[in-house]
Structures are given as C-alpha cells and as structure tokens.
C-alpha cells in the first residue's frame, strides 16, 4: 500500500514551513507521532477525510538562504518528480514575485496536479489573490498558515487531487527496501543479494512508477526487493541530491516491511546517515543496518567495536535493530542479509498472546512500581496487543498523563527482553480505561 506524496513548494519565506507545521500539528492530521527521534521533521503522515498521504516540506531543508534562482528551480524539479500533488505556495502580502513565475513554469511542464495556495491572507478581503491567476493554475486557495485560516478547504482540495487508491501489490510477499545516502553501495548490495546462490530471481521483474521491483524467492518464501537505487537522475547541488535521496527513500520505506539501511564504513556515521536511518523507525517498519565496504576498513576488530558503540549511542532509538558488517564487493557476510531479514520479519509480525503479555506486565510492575507524579499514582490495569507490523500494544491505565518517559522505556525494554521484537519498532500507547470510581 503506497501512500501518495504531497509536496509543498515555493520560493523562500512564503510560509511553507509554517503551513507544514500547521497541517502536521492538527490533531486530526497526525497519525502515529513517534517520540525519540531528534531531527527536523521533513515529512509527516497526514490524514484528511479518511485519505492518508505523506506531506513533504521542501522548505524544511537546509538550503542556502541566499537562494540562487537555479537552486530554487532544482529544488522544485526534484520535489515535483517525487510528488503526486503539489501545493504551490505564494505570499499574498508580498504579491506576485518573479521567482513565483519561474517555479510556476517548472510546475506547469510536469503535468502534475498543482494547487495554488496564497498564504498570509490573515484578513480576508474580496478580490485578494487575483494577481496570482497569472500563474496559470486557476483559482487559488487563500489561507493563513499562521492563523490556521481556511486550511480545511485546502485539505479538501488536496485529497480530491490525490490519485485513486492503488491495489495492494502481492500481499503474500515480504517487501524489502534498500535505502542509504548516495554511493554507500545500495546497488552493489542489491546485486550481491540477488546474486546469491540460493536466491531465485523471478524472470519477470515487476515495475512500479516509483522504483524497479525485483521479486525473488529465498528458502521457499516470496520477497520483493524495492530498488531505489535503480533509477538514477543527476542532481547538481549536494543539498538537492540529499533531498532527492530522502524523498525516494521515503516512498520505498513506506511500501516495505523491512528496510535495509546501508552505511559506508569508511565514512563512519554522518548526519545524513542518521536522518535516513530514522525513516523506517518513524514509519514503523523493521530495520536491518548494513555497514558496507568493510573490505576497505583496517584493524577490523577494533573498528567494529567502535562502530557498534557509535551506532548505539548516536542512534539510541535504533538499539533494537541488528547490524551486519558486510562487503558487497567481496561478498563478505552478504549471505547473512536475507536470513536476518527473515528473522526481523517474524518479529515485525509477532503476536504475543494476551495472557502472556499481561503476565510479563504484572511482573514488571511488581518489580518496579510506577512512580507517582504530583501525588498521583499511575495504575496500569492490563495490556492488549492491538496490531502487528509493527507490534502495537495498548496499556490501559487510570490516567495516561501520569506516565513518565522513563517508565515507558522501562516497559518497552522489559517487553523486548521477554518477547524479542528484534529489528522492529514497538509501539506502546497508554489509554485511559473507562475506569471504576476509585480510579478517577
Ligand atoms: P518558508 O521559507 O517558505 O518555509 O517560510 P516560513 O514558514 O519560514 O515563513 C516565513 C515567514 O512568514 C515567517 O516569519 C512566518 O512567521 C511568516 N508567515 C508564515 N505564514 C504566515 C501567515 O499566514 N501570515 C503572516 N502574516 N505571516 C506568515
Ligand atoms: P549507491 O549509490 O548507494 O547505489 O552505490 P553503488 O552501489 O553505486 O556503489 C557506489 C560505489 O561504491 C561504487 O563505485 C561501488 O563499486 C563501490 N562499492 C560498493 N560496495 C562496495 C564494497 O563493499 N567495497 C568497496 N570497496 N566498494 C564498494
């Protein structure tokens, strides 16, 4: 199931980030806000009128402030290549700007649905926004991102422009995405995996508009490799390339069950690596980390230890993810990748029987009582696993506000210790029980 992508595009300072945050911040629009990842949000999963989509903020990127015209066009081009619907934002207070016309020119050539958004209309007046008809996208939607005015109409128009929900692609197959910065070796890993003796690649490769998919069998099970590296386009600036690779990764991860995150051992961990690695975690997909080009690294034992420590301290949110030191070039440990994928898929789909879950919960609570806050005692009544892929557990309590972050972490660690859940995010939600009187 692939969620469509809606990109917010426009010249700097028109209010793209403000609009993004407004939509992301709407209670209705937020789906599964996951704590623990510290980075600027580049995208958010949004929902409106039962349609889900990914909202991407092109302004959230670290593009240089003194924009060259060319860079803007490039940013716009990359964004629209990946998007299904474009929100083209202009500044209603500043009026029509020459750069708006440049962006419009690019957008028009793509043939993608474009919704023209005139922002900063804090006070509505008839006739406002008329000058923007010149951009050629018809009647604009007038909004104030800052004051959250008219966003409903904008979202209505947005979901109306989304492509029809597609069909589920081969639901029986495990979908595996390979993501990572450019040049870390994604294509090489892909080829190495498919070149393995026991891997039977289907003679008829499937394709989607997003990426090239390769169906194959391994130990009697069906898989689909989603190859984000297979399609290459040239991007000139480093920022644009980074942005482009993240968007591409987003779409692939969204379709996947398991994501292989590839790093280049020679570079250790870059900021960009960490950003990319956070994507499957946030989206609730299983993860296996691959530290590639291990053949280039000297003094391997020591380096492996250092690497491991660094992975765990700098990406604490991914402690559950297994990792392998591999070389796509020499084939070192490449044979371990699919068995690892198999293992984490099981965990991703693991369902713990309710009795067992509650037994472990009771033991945990007995060993370490929930601390009280402001004189109030948190009471945890019982747990239910409401979902798999990823495993999602509801804990029914007297008052969710009494839950401290550290206690949540303690419970998550306990569940992981007792049940495994290796490689998969684990979602724990505290719910208020329709409680008996003494709990109120
Ligand atoms: P971006 O560069 O396109 O992402 O623009 P930002 O979201 O950073 O906004 C640029 C400036 O416009 C900021 O100072 C915002 O506070 C302001 N701004 C954004 N939306 C509105 C709005 O609806 N009304 C007004 N008056 N100002 C806004
Ligand atoms: P992608 O952009 O992430 O798909 O990266 P590629 O698979 O195209 O690889 C980028 C470069 O790294 C190419 O020159 C590869 O030959 C090289 N490379 C990939 N894997 C390895 C490896 O395990 N060891 C070494 N030494 N080079 C590698």
XYZ file of C-alpha atoms and ligand atoms in Angstrom:
496
model
C 0.000 0.000 0.000
C 1.656 3.157 -1.128
C 0.682 6.476 0.312
C 0.622 9.363 -2.100
C 3.031 12.220 -1.597
C 2.019 15.859 -1.345
C 4.910 18.322 -1.647
C 4.887 21.922 -0.506
C 6.838 24.013 -2.993
C 7.553 27.717 -3.321
C 10.208 30.378 -3.037
C 11.703 31.096 0.408
C 9.723 32.923 3.092
C 6.290 32.430 1.634
C 5.371 30.302 4.657
C 5.955 26.726 3.539
C 7.302 25.558 6.892
C 4.554 27.342 8.753
C 1.953 25.663 6.585
C 3.601 22.296 7.014
C 3.676 22.643 10.777
C 0.073 23.779 10.868
C -1.107 20.752 8.962
C 1.202 18.413 10.875
C 0.070 19.927 14.150
C -3.626 19.419 13.561
C -4.872 16.721 15.829
C -6.887 15.205 13.030
C -3.997 15.161 10.658
C -1.462 13.471 12.837
C -1.062 9.755 12.584
C 1.292 7.969 14.932
C 3.536 10.609 16.282
C 6.644 8.747 17.368
C 8.842 10.105 20.100
C 12.559 9.604 20.306
C 13.875 10.834 17.001
C 15.568 14.174 17.285
C 15.671 15.826 13.935
C 13.727 18.341 11.993
C 10.641 16.897 10.532
C 10.887 16.741 6.818
C 7.616 14.982 6.239
C 4.601 13.884 8.164
C 1.963 11.264 7.683
C -1.306 13.112 7.398
C -4.922 12.091 7.143
C -7.947 14.020 5.969
C -11.381 12.637 5.135
C -10.041 9.102 5.518
C -7.337 9.610 2.941
C -3.791 9.252 4.104
C -0.855 10.897 2.471
C 2.710 11.945 3.142
C 3.197 15.666 3.380
C 6.689 16.809 2.469
C 8.107 20.201 3.300
C 10.701 21.355 0.820
C 11.330 24.406 2.988
C 12.391 22.273 5.903
C 15.640 21.526 4.207
C 18.843 23.285 4.863
C 19.053 25.104 1.578
C 21.232 28.165 1.499
C 19.473 31.317 2.474
C 20.797 33.372 -0.421
C 18.935 31.392 -2.951
C 20.247 31.229 -6.435
C 17.471 31.120 -8.896
C 18.837 27.921 -10.270
C 18.770 26.182 -6.959
C 15.151 27.004 -6.464
C 14.240 25.504 -9.790
C 16.236 22.443 -8.970
C 14.548 22.027 -5.649
C 11.175 22.408 -7.281
C 12.037 19.945 -10.010
C 13.184 17.311 -7.564
C 10.179 17.790 -5.354
C 7.675 17.519 -8.140
C 9.338 14.444 -9.573
C 8.546 12.629 -6.374
C 5.163 14.108 -5.608
C 1.632 13.227 -6.619
C 0.186 16.602 -5.755
C 1.959 19.942 -5.389
C 0.946 22.702 -3.034
C 2.461 25.749 -4.682
C 2.686 28.417 -2.005
C 2.940 32.142 -2.747
C 2.948 35.146 -0.443
C -0.291 37.147 -0.505
C 1.260 40.061 1.336
C 4.315 40.397 -0.869
C 2.315 39.865 -4.035
C 3.453 38.216 -7.220
C 7.233 37.746 -7.291
C 9.369 36.997 -10.380
C 10.569 33.777 -8.763
C 6.955 32.620 -8.456
C 6.767 32.735 -12.241
C 9.913 30.619 -12.526
C 8.588 27.985 -10.176
C 5.242 28.054 -11.997
C 6.962 27.395 -15.295
C 8.589 24.254 -13.959
C 5.431 23.017 -12.310
C 3.345 23.514 -15.418
C 5.618 21.314 -17.506
C 5.263 18.353 -15.152
C 1.563 17.902 -15.753
C 1.070 17.041 -12.076
C -1.877 18.451 -10.153
C -0.912 21.803 -8.681
C -2.915 23.623 -6.037
C -2.052 27.279 -5.823
C -2.001 28.458 -2.227
C -1.943 32.160 -1.449
C -0.635 32.353 2.088
C -0.582 35.151 4.665
C -4.184 36.108 3.966
C -4.715 36.856 7.627
C -7.720 39.042 6.917
C -9.910 38.064 4.030
C -10.937 40.674 1.516
C -12.795 40.106 -1.738
C -10.557 40.234 -4.773
C -7.475 39.169 -2.869
C -5.151 36.925 -4.753
C -6.445 37.982 -8.182
C -2.935 38.790 -9.425
C -1.902 35.168 -8.932
C -4.277 33.977 -11.642
C -1.410 34.981 -13.916
C 0.460 31.906 -12.731
C -1.934 29.772 -14.711
C -3.201 27.422 -12.050
C -6.716 28.745 -11.802
C -8.335 29.965 -8.660
C -6.023 29.965 -5.651
C -6.934 28.812 -2.179
C -6.471 31.723 0.213
C -5.082 30.692 3.587
C -3.296 32.000 6.597
C -0.905 29.347 7.769
C -0.027 31.390 10.813
C -3.615 31.765 11.954
C -4.805 28.412 10.612
C -7.427 30.012 8.389
C -9.105 28.108 5.576
C -6.909 25.036 5.906
C -9.976 22.797 5.682
C -10.665 23.975 2.159
C -7.029 23.450 1.254
C -7.054 19.901 2.600
C -10.350 19.148 0.836
C -8.835 20.231 -2.441
C -5.659 18.309 -1.725
C -7.288 14.956 -1.089
C -9.591 15.479 -4.065
C -6.486 15.675 -6.241
C -4.837 12.530 -4.902
C -4.600 9.572 -7.265
C -7.141 6.817 -6.689
C -6.018 4.367 -4.025
C -3.980 1.686 -5.747
C -4.321 -2.044 -5.410
C -2.353 -3.949 -2.847
C 0.735 -5.383 -4.505
C 1.400 -9.079 -3.918
C 0.273 -9.181 -0.275
C 1.995 -12.516 0.313
C 5.490 -11.263 -0.408
C 7.837 -9.659 2.082
C 8.801 -6.248 0.766
C 12.354 -5.162 1.352
C 13.587 -1.632 0.705
C 17.241 -0.653 0.437
C 17.999 2.905 1.429
C 21.060 4.976 2.229
C 22.996 8.002 1.130
C 24.177 8.124 -2.462
C 27.278 5.965 -3.099
C 27.141 3.907 0.071
C 26.669 0.867 -2.148
C 22.926 0.249 -2.353
C 23.009 -1.056 -5.923
C 26.019 -3.182 -5.138
C 24.297 -4.690 -2.099
C 21.196 -5.341 -4.133
C 23.149 -7.115 -6.847
C 25.154 -9.075 -4.313
C 21.995 -10.270 -2.569
C 20.290 -11.234 -5.819
C 23.461 -12.942 -6.998
C 23.450 -15.289 -4.012
C 23.235 -18.948 -4.910
C 20.051 -19.731 -3.069
C 18.173 -16.701 -4.320
C 15.859 -17.391 -7.243
C 15.111 -14.224 -9.108
C 11.850 -14.142 -10.982
C 12.370 -13.973 -14.750
C 9.675 -11.309 -14.974
C 10.674 -8.294 -12.958
C 7.797 -6.208 -11.731
C 7.917 -2.489 -12.068
C 6.085 0.353 -10.487
C 6.269 4.001 -11.273
C 8.295 4.516 -8.101
C 11.114 2.110 -8.440
C 12.197 -1.083 -10.034
C 10.943 -4.063 -8.077
C 12.579 -7.444 -8.206
C 10.524 -10.407 -6.990
C 12.530 -13.401 -5.809
C 12.344 -16.490 -3.647
C 14.523 -17.405 -0.733
C 14.066 -20.593 1.263
C 10.609 -21.057 -0.168
C 9.351 -17.599 0.669
C 8.436 -14.765 -1.665
C 10.164 -11.428 -1.460
C 10.152 -8.218 -3.403
C 13.223 -6.040 -3.419
C 12.383 -2.416 -3.890
C 15.314 -0.861 -5.646
C 15.510 2.838 -5.022
C 18.996 2.984 -6.432
C 17.996 1.570 -9.770
C 16.672 4.802 -11.113
C 19.257 7.496 -11.317
C 18.958 11.092 -12.178
C 21.594 13.709 -11.952
C 21.309 16.400 -9.361
C 23.872 19.108 -9.243
C 23.914 20.535 -5.776
C 24.628 18.449 -2.728
C 21.550 19.729 -0.942
C 19.310 18.822 -3.789
C 20.823 15.386 -4.076
C 20.331 14.823 -0.378
C 16.765 15.948 -0.572
C 16.099 13.798 -3.573
C 17.511 10.687 -1.951
C 15.449 11.205 1.177
C 12.227 11.550 -0.769
C 12.993 8.446 -2.716
C 13.806 6.584 0.455
C 10.548 7.729 1.971
C 8.459 6.181 -0.731
C 10.367 2.922 -0.716
C 10.207 2.568 3.054
C 6.528 3.308 3.025
C 5.928 0.315 0.765
C 8.243 -2.007 2.662
C 8.014 -4.421 5.575
C 11.738 -4.411 6.217
C 14.225 -1.720 5.357
C 17.915 -2.347 4.830
C 19.749 0.824 5.763
C 23.164 0.886 4.109
C 26.103 2.871 5.503
C 29.586 3.334 4.115
C 32.024 2.010 6.721
C 34.671 4.452 5.538
C 32.592 7.499 6.437
C 31.546 6.281 9.827
C 28.198 7.858 10.650
C 27.252 11.120 9.006
C 24.292 13.314 9.930
C 22.664 12.285 6.703
C 23.093 8.591 7.614
C 21.228 9.219 10.834
C 18.434 11.032 9.074
C 17.976 8.220 6.623
C 18.115 5.576 9.348
C 15.360 7.362 11.263
C 12.873 6.970 8.423
C 11.867 3.311 8.882
C 11.771 3.794 12.635
C 9.363 6.697 12.320
C 7.271 4.926 9.746
C 7.066 1.812 11.842
C 8.959 -0.578 9.595
C 11.511 -3.199 10.604
C 15.179 -2.340 10.120
C 18.448 -4.147 9.467
C 21.557 -1.958 9.388
C 24.282 -2.829 6.889
C 27.721 -1.343 7.306
C 29.076 -1.819 3.816
C 32.576 -1.559 2.291
C 34.010 -3.398 5.248
C 36.817 -4.575 2.935
C 38.183 -1.021 3.000
C 38.416 -0.800 6.764
C 41.661 -1.588 8.559
C 42.007 -3.060 12.016
C 38.635 -4.620 11.834
C 38.018 -5.883 15.321
C 38.703 -2.577 16.990
C 36.762 -0.680 14.358
C 33.777 -2.963 14.680
C 33.641 -2.290 18.403
C 33.898 1.442 17.874
C 31.283 1.333 15.204
C 28.922 -0.628 17.340
C 29.287 1.801 20.234
C 28.752 4.733 17.990
C 25.658 3.210 16.433
C 24.173 2.608 19.826
C 24.972 5.967 21.371
C 24.239 8.190 18.401
C 21.153 6.340 17.289
C 19.784 5.165 20.600
C 16.304 4.957 19.117
C 17.523 2.137 16.858
C 19.037 -0.084 19.520
C 16.604 -2.790 18.540
C 17.981 -3.030 15.006
C 20.522 -5.764 14.211
C 23.506 -4.831 12.061
C 25.968 -6.591 9.828
C 29.422 -5.576 8.654
C 29.453 -6.519 5.009
C 31.258 -6.021 1.751
C 29.163 -6.036 -1.369
C 32.433 -6.147 -3.312
C 33.979 -9.250 -1.757
C 30.693 -10.830 -0.737
C 31.707 -10.904 2.916
C 28.675 -11.738 5.073
C 26.277 -10.894 2.236
C 24.837 -14.379 2.769
C 23.672 -13.309 6.212
C 21.459 -10.494 4.986
C 18.374 -12.456 3.947
C 18.360 -14.741 6.996
C 18.447 -11.559 9.069
C 15.575 -10.107 7.047
C 13.621 -13.284 7.649
C 14.248 -13.095 11.352
C 13.112 -9.486 11.769
C 10.018 -10.013 9.616
C 8.909 -12.677 12.093
C 9.374 -10.202 14.922
C 7.604 -7.485 12.990
C 4.583 -9.766 12.673
C 4.847 -11.253 16.145
C 1.659 -11.511 18.136
C 2.059 -12.117 21.829
C -0.838 -13.977 23.490
C -2.761 -11.667 25.812
C -2.285 -13.889 28.866
C 1.468 -13.975 28.409
C 1.633 -10.234 27.779
C -0.229 -9.475 30.982
C 1.839 -11.914 32.982
C 5.003 -10.095 31.913
C 3.357 -6.733 32.542
C 2.373 -7.744 36.078
C 5.868 -8.995 36.846
C 7.369 -5.773 35.536
C 5.027 -3.613 37.600
C 5.661 -5.733 40.711
C 9.415 -5.404 40.291
C 9.361 -1.713 39.650
C 6.279 0.192 40.699
C 5.195 3.072 38.531
C 6.412 6.257 40.203
C 3.757 8.682 41.334
C 3.561 12.171 39.894
C 2.186 15.165 41.733
C 0.935 12.868 44.430
C -0.975 10.703 41.990
C -0.239 7.083 41.417
C -0.203 5.632 37.914
C -2.174 2.408 37.788
C -1.718 0.001 34.924
C -4.613 -2.408 34.603
C -3.853 -4.587 31.638
C -2.302 -4.762 28.190
C -3.564 -5.792 24.795
C -1.633 -6.122 21.593
C -3.923 -4.450 19.112
C -1.814 -4.772 15.991
C 1.224 -6.336 14.390
C 3.513 -4.887 11.707
C 4.726 -3.179 13.776
C 3.642 -4.672 17.088
C 1.432 -2.171 18.867
C 0.461 -2.549 22.484
C -2.199 -0.642 24.372
C -1.760 -0.304 28.090
C -4.947 0.536 29.910
C -4.287 2.912 32.792
C -6.072 5.237 35.208
C -4.513 8.352 33.688
C -2.108 8.446 30.732
C -0.730 11.805 31.884
C 0.890 10.100 34.853
C 3.165 8.067 32.588
C 6.750 9.196 32.752
C 9.052 8.768 29.769
C 11.453 6.624 31.764
C 8.682 4.267 32.833
C 7.548 3.853 29.263
C 11.121 2.989 28.328
C 11.353 0.518 31.188
C 8.229 -1.273 29.957
C 9.430 -1.290 26.373
C 12.771 -2.742 27.450
C 11.022 -5.380 29.500
C 8.793 -6.428 26.603
C 11.798 -6.582 24.335
C 13.771 -8.662 26.818
C 10.955 -11.115 27.250
C 9.442 -11.315 23.782
C 12.238 -10.381 21.399
C 10.856 -7.918 18.862
C 14.349 -7.728 17.369
C 14.571 -5.311 14.487
C 11.056 -3.976 14.777
C 9.742 -0.772 16.292
C 7.416 -1.423 19.196
C 4.587 0.991 19.714
C 3.209 1.396 23.178
C 0.205 3.583 23.742
C -1.294 4.384 27.118
C -5.071 4.523 27.150
C -7.432 5.687 29.799
C -9.625 2.854 30.910
C -13.284 3.597 31.348
C -12.456 3.066 34.941
C -14.197 2.147 38.153
C -14.856 5.047 40.516
C -11.891 4.636 42.816
C -9.516 5.269 39.915
C -10.857 8.678 38.983
P 9.332 29.228 4.134
O 10.702 29.784 3.918
O 8.520 29.275 2.867
O 9.296 27.873 4.787
O 8.576 30.269 5.099
P 8.339 30.202 6.691
O 7.301 29.216 7.024
O 9.648 30.108 7.367
O 7.688 31.646 6.914
C 8.345 32.850 6.556
C 7.784 33.999 7.368
O 6.419 34.220 7.042
C 7.812 33.722 8.859
O 8.206 34.911 9.511
C 6.370 33.382 9.196
O 6.042 33.714 10.512
C 5.604 34.224 8.197
N 4.290 33.645 7.901
C 4.016 32.373 7.547
N 2.684 32.191 7.370
C 2.110 33.393 7.608
C 0.747 33.849 7.580
O -0.203 33.125 7.327
N 0.551 35.158 7.870
C 1.570 36.005 8.179
N 1.266 37.253 8.443
N 2.848 35.603 8.217
C 3.132 34.315 7.933
P 24.606 3.505 -4.406
O 24.672 4.900 -4.963
O 24.327 3.551 -2.933
O 23.706 2.593 -5.141
O 26.100 2.933 -4.518
P 26.744 1.929 -5.588
O 26.279 0.537 -5.376
O 26.592 2.509 -6.935
O 28.265 1.983 -5.127
C 28.989 3.194 -5.074
C 30.459 2.895 -5.248
O 30.935 2.145 -4.126
C 30.778 2.078 -6.475
O 31.979 2.548 -7.021
C 30.944 0.669 -5.930
O 31.805 -0.108 -6.712
C 31.531 0.937 -4.559
N 31.235 -0.136 -3.600
C 30.004 -0.651 -3.310
N 30.100 -1.604 -2.364
C 31.425 -1.705 -2.034
C 32.170 -2.521 -1.124
O 31.637 -3.360 -0.396
N 33.514 -2.305 -1.061
C 34.120 -1.384 -1.838
N 35.440 -1.265 -1.720
N 33.454 -0.609 -2.712
C 32.125 -0.762 -2.819
